[in-house]
PDB file of C-alpha atoms in Angstrom:
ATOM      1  CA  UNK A  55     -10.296  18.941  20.258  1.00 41.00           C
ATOM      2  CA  UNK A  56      -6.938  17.984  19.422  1.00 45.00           C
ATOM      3  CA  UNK A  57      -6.162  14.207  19.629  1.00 53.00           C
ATOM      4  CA  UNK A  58      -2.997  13.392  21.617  1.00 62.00           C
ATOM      5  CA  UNK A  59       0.502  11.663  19.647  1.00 72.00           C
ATOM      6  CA  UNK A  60      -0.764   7.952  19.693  1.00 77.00           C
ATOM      7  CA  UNK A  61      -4.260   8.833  18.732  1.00 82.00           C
ATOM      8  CA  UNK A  62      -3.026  10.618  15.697  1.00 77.00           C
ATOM      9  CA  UNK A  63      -0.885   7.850  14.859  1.00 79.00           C
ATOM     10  CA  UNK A  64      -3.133   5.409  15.193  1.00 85.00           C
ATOM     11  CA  UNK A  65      -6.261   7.496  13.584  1.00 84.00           C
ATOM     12  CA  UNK A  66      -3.730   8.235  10.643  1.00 81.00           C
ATOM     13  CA  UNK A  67      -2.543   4.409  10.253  1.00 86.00           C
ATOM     14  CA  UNK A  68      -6.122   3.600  10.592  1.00 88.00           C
ATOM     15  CA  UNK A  69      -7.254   5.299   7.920  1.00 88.00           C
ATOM     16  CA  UNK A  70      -4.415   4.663   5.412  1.00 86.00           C
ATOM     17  CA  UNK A  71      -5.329   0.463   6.141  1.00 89.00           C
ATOM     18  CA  UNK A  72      -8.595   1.216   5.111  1.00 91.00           C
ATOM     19  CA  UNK A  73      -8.010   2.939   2.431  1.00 88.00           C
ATOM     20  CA  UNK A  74      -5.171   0.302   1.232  1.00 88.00           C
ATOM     21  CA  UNK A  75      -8.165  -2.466   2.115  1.00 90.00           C
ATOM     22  CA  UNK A  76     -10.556  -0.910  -0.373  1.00 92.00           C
ATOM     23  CA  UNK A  77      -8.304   0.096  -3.562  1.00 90.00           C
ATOM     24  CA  UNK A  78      -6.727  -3.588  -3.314  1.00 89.00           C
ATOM     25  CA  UNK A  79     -10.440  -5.167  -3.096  1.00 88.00           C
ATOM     26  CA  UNK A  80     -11.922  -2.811  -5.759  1.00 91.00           C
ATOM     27  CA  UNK A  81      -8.828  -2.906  -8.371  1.00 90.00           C
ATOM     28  CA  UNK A  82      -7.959  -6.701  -7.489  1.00 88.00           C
ATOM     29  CA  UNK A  83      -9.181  -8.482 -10.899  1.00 88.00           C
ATOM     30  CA  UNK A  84      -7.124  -6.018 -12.865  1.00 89.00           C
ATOM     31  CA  UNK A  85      -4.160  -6.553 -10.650  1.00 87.00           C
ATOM     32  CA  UNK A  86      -4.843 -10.755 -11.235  1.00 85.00           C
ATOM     33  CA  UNK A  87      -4.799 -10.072 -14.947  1.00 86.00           C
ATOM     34  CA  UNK A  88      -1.691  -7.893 -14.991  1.00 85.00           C
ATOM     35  CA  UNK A  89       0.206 -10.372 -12.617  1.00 82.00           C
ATOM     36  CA  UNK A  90      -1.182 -13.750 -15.074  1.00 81.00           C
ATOM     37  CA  UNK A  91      -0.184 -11.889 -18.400  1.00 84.00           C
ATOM     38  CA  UNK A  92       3.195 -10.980 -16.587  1.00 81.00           C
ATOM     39  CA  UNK A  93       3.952 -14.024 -15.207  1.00 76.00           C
ATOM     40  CA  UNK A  94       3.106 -15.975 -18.182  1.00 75.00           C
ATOM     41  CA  UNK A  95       0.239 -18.004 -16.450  1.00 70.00           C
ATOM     42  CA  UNK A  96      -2.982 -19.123 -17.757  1.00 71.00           C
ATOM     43  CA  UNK A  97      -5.744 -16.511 -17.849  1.00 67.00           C
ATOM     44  CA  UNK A  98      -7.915 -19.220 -17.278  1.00 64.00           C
ATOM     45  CA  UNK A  99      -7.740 -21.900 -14.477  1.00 60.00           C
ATOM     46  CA  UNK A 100      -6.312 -25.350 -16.267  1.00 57.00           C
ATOM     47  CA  UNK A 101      -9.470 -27.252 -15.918  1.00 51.00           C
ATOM     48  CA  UNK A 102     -11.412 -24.900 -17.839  1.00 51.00           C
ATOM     49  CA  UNK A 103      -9.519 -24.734 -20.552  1.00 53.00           C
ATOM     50  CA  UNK A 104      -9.761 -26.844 -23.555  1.00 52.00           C
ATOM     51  CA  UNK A 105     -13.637 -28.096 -24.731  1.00 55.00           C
ATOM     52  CA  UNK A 106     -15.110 -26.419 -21.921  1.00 56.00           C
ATOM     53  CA  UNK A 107     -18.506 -24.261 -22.952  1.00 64.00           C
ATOM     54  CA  UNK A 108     -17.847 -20.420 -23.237  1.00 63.00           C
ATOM     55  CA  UNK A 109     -19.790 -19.984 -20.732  1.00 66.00           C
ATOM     56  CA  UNK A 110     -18.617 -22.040 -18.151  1.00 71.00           C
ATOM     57  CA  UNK A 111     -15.271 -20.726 -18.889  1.00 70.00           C
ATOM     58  CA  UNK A 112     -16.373 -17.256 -18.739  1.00 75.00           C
ATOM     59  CA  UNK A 113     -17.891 -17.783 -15.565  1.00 76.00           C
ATOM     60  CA  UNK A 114     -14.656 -19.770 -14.172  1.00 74.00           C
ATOM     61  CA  UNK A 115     -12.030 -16.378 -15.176  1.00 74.00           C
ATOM     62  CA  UNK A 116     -14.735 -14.549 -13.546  1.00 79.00           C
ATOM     63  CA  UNK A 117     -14.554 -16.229 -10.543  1.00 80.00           C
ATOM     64  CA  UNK A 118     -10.339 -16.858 -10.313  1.00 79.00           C
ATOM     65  CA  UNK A 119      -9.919 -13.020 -10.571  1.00 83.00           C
ATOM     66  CA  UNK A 120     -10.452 -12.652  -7.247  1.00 85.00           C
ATOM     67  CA  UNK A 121      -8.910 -15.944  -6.361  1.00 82.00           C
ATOM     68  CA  UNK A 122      -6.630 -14.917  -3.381  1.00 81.00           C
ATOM     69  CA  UNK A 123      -8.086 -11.463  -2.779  1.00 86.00           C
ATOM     70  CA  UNK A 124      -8.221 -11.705   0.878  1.00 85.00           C
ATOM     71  CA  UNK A 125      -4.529 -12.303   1.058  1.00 84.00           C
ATOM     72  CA  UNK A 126      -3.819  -9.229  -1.211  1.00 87.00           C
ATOM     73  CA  UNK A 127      -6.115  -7.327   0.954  1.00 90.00           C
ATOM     74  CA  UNK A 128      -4.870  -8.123   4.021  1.00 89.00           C
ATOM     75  CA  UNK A 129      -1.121  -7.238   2.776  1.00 89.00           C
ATOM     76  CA  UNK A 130      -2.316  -4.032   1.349  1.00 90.00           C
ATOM     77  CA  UNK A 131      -4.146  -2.901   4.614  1.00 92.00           C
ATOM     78  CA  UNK A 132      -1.483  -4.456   7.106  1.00 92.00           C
ATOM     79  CA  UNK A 133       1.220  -2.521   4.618  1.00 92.00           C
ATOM     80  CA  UNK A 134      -0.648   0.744   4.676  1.00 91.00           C
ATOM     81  CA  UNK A 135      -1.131   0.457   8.258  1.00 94.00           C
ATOM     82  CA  UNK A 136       2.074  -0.080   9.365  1.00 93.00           C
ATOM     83  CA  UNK A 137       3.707   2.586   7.341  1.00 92.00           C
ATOM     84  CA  UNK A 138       1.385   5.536   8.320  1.00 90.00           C
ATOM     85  CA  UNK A 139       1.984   4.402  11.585  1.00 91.00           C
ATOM     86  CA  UNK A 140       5.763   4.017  11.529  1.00 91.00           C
ATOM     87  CA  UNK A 141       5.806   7.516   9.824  1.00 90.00           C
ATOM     88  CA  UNK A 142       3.229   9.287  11.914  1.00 88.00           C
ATOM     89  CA  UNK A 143       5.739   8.076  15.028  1.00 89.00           C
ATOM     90  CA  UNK A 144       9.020   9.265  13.240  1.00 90.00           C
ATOM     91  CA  UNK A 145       8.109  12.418  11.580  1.00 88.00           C
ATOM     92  CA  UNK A 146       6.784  12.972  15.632  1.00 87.00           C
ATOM     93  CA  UNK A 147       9.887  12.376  17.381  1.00 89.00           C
ATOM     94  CA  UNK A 148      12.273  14.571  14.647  1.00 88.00           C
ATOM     95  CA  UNK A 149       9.627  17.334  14.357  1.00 84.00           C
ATOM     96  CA  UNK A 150      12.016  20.668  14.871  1.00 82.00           C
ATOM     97  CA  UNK A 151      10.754  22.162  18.534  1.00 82.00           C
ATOM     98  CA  UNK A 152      10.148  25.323  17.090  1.00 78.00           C
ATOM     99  CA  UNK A 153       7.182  24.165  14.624  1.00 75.00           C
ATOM    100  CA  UNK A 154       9.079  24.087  11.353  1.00 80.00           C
ATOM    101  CA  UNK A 155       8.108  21.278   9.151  1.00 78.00           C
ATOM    102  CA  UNK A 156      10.322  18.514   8.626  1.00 83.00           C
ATOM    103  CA  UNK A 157      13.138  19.123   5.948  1.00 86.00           C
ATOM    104  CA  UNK A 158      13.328  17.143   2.389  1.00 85.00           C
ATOM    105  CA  UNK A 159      16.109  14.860   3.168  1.00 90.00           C
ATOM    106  CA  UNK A 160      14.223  13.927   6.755  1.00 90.00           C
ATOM    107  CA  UNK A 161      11.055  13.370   5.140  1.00 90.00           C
ATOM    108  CA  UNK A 162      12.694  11.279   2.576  1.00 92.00           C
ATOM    109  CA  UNK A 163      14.370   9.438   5.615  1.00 93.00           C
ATOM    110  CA  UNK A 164      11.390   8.870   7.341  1.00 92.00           C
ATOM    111  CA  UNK A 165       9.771   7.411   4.494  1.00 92.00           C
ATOM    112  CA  UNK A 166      12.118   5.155   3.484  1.00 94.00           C
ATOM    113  CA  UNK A 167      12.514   3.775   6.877  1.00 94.00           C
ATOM    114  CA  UNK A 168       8.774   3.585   7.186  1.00 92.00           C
ATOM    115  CA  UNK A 169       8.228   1.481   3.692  1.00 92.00           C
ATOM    116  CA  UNK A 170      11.405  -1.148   5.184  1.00 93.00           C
ATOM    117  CA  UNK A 171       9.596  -1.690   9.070  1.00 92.00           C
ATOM    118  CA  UNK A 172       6.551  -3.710   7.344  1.00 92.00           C
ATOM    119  CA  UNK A 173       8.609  -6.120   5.012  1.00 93.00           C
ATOM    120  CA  UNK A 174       9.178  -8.632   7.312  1.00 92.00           C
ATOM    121  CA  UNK A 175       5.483  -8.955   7.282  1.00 91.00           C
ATOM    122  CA  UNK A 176       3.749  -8.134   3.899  1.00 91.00           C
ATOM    123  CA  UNK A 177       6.960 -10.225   1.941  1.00 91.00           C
ATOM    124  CA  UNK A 178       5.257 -13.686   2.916  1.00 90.00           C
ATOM    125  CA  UNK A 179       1.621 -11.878   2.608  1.00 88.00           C
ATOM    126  CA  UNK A 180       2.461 -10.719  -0.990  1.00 86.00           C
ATOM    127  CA  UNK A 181       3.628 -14.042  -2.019  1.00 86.00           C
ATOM    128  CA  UNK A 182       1.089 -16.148  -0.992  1.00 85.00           C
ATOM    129  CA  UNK A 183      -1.244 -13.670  -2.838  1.00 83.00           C
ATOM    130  CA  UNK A 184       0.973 -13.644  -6.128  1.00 81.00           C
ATOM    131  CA  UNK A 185       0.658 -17.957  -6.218  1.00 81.00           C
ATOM    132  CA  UNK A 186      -3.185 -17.652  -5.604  1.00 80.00           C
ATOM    133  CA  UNK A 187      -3.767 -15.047  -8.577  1.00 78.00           C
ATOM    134  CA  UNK A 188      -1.298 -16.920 -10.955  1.00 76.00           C
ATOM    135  CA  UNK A 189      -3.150 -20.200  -9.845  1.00 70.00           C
ATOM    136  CA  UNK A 190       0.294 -21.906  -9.184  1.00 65.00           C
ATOM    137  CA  UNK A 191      -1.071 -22.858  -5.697  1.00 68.00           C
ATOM    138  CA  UNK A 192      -4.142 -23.541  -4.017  1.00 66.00           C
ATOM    139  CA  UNK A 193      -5.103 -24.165  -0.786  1.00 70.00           C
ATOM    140  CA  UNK A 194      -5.166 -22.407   2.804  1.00 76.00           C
ATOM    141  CA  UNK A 195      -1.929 -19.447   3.646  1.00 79.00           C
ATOM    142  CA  UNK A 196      -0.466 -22.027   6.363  1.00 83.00           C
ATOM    143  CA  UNK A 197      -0.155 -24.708   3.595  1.00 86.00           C
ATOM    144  CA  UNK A 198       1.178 -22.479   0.683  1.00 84.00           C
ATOM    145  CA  UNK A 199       4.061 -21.194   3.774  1.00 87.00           C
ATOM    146  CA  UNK A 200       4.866 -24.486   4.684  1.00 88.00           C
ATOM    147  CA  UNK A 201       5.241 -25.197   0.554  1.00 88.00           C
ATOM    148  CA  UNK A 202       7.438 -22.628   0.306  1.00 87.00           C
ATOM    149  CA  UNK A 203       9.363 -23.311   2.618  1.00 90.00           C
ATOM    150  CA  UNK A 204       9.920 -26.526   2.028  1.00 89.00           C
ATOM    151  CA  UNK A 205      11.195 -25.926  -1.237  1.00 88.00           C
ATOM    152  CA  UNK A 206      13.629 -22.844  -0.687  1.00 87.00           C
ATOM    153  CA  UNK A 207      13.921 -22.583   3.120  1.00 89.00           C
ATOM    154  CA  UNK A 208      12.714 -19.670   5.058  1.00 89.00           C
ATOM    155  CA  UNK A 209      14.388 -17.289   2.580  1.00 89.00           C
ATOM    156  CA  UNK A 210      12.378 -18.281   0.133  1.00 88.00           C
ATOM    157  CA  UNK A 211       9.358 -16.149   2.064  1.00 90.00           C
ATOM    158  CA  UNK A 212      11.952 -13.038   1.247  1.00 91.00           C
ATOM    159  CA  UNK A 213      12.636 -13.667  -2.363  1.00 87.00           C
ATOM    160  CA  UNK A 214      14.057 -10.151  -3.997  1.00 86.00           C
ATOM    161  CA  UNK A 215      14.620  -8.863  -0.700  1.00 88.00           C
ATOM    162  CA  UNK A 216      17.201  -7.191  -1.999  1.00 89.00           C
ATOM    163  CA  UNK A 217      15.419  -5.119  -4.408  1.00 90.00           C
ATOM    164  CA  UNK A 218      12.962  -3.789  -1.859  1.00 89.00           C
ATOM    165  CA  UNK A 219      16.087  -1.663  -0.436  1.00 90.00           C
ATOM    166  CA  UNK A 220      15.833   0.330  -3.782  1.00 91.00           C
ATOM    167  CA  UNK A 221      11.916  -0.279  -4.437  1.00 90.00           C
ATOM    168  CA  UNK A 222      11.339   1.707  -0.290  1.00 90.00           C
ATOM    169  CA  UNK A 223      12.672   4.883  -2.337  1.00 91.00           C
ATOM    170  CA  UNK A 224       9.309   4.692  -4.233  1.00 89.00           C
ATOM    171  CA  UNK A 225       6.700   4.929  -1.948  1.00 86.00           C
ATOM    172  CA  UNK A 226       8.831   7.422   0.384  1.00 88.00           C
ATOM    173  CA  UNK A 227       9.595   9.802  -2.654  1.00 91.00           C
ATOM    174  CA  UNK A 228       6.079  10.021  -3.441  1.00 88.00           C
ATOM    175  CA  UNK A 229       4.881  10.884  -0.080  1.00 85.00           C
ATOM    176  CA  UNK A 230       7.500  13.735   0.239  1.00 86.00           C
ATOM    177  CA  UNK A 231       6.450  15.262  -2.996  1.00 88.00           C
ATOM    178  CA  UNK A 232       2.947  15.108  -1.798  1.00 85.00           C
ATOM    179  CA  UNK A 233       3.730  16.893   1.564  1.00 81.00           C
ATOM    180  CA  UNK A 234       5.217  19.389  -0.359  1.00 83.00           C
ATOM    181  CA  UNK A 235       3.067  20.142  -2.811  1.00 86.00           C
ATOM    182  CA  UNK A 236       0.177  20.465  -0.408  1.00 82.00           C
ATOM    183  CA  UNK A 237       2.641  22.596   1.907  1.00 80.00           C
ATOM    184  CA  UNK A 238       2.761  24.772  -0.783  1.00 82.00           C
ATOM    185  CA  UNK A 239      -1.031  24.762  -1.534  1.00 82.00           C
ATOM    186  CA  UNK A 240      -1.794  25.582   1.614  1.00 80.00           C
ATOM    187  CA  UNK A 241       0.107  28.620   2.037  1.00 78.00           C
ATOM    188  CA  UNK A 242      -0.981  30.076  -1.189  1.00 78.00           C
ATOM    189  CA  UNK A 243      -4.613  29.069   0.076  1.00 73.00           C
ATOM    190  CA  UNK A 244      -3.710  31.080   3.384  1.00 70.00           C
ATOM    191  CA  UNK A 245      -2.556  33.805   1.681  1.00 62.00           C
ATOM    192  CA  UNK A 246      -5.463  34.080  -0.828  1.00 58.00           C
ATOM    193  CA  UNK A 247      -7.685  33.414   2.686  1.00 58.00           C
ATOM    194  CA  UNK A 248      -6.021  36.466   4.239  1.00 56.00           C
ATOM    195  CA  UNK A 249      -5.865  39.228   1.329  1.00 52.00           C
ATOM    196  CA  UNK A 250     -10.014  37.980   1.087  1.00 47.00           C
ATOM    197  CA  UNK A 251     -10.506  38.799   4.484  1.00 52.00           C
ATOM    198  CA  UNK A 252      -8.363  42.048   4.656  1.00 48.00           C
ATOM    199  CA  UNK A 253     -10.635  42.867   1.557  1.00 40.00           C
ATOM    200  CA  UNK A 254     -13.775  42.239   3.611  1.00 48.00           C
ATOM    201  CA  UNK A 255     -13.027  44.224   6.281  1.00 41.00           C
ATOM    202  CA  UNK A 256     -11.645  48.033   3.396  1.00 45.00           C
ATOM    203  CA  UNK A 257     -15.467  47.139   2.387  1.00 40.00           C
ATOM    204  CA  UNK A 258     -17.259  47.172   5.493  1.00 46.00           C
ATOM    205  CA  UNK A 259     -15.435  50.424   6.347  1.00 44.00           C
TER     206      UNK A 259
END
């Protein structure tokens, strides 16, 4: 049975936040280790460092890899989710009447408008994620906000804003060329389906 608009939306968005959930969760210590070595930070949390036994500090990067991975996850899932959803709804309500699939440019539109709706949400997610894998901060989401804000105002939850206008292009370029490509799949997968079964049926006669 077919499932109605918002079912599809939501089934689609659904899956895309759980799929988001478990890449961020399963690739998260490689993420904390790109993010330290980019930012500069110590690999290893400061008390560890120094005389501490190789174990211990073994033990101690092991554990501050995932150091803030609920906070990651949740802004991968919630970002995931919210774009799938946004784009499930769009790509509905310009879908041509006649059952053509969306053009290039639309899709590209779409996308891109889909990536911007969940900023205002993930931005402060992302952040308080970076300061827990870098180890710059510690302590529960509501207390690294009100930090934050304390020290650069409520903009300072939106820092780079501005980039994210030409960093939407990314994820909305890549979802295009992946409708497309499987567009084209597809209809060479039809075709090879229907030249098999035409096939079939010269044999059985």
């Amino acid at each position: 049975m077919a499932l109605s608009k918002p079912m599809e939306m939501m089934a689609a968005a659904t899956a895309a936040g759980v799929g988001g959930f478990l890449s961020t969760s399963i690739l998260y210590p490689l993420d904390t280790l790109k993010t330290r070595i980019q930012s500069g930070a110590s690999l290893l949390p400061e008390e560890e460092e120094g005389d501490a036994p190789a174990k211990n500090r073994q033990v101690a990067l092991l554990k501050s890899l995932y150091q803030g991975i609920q906070y990651k996850a949740a802004e991968s899932s919630t970002s995931k989710f919210l774009y799938f959803y946004a784009y499930t709804m769009l790509a509905q309500m310009v879908a041509p009447k006649d059952g053509k699939p969306i053009g290039t440019l639309t899709d590209l539109g779409i996308g891109y408008l889909s990536e911007l709706c969940h900023l205002p949400i993930t931005m402060p997610m992302e952040l308080v994620g970076t300061r827990m894998q870098t180890g710059s901060e510690a302590g529960s989401i509501l207390q690294i906000l009100r930090n934050i804000v304390k020290e650069s105002g409520v903009g300072g939850l939106y820092k780079g804003l501005g980039a994210y206008f030409v960093l939407c292009l990314q994820p909305a370029i890549q979802y295009t060329v992946f409708e497309r490509l499987k567009g084209m799949y597809l209809r060479k997968f039809k075709q090879a389906s229907q030249a098999l079964g035409a096939l079939e049926v010269r044999l059985k006669l």
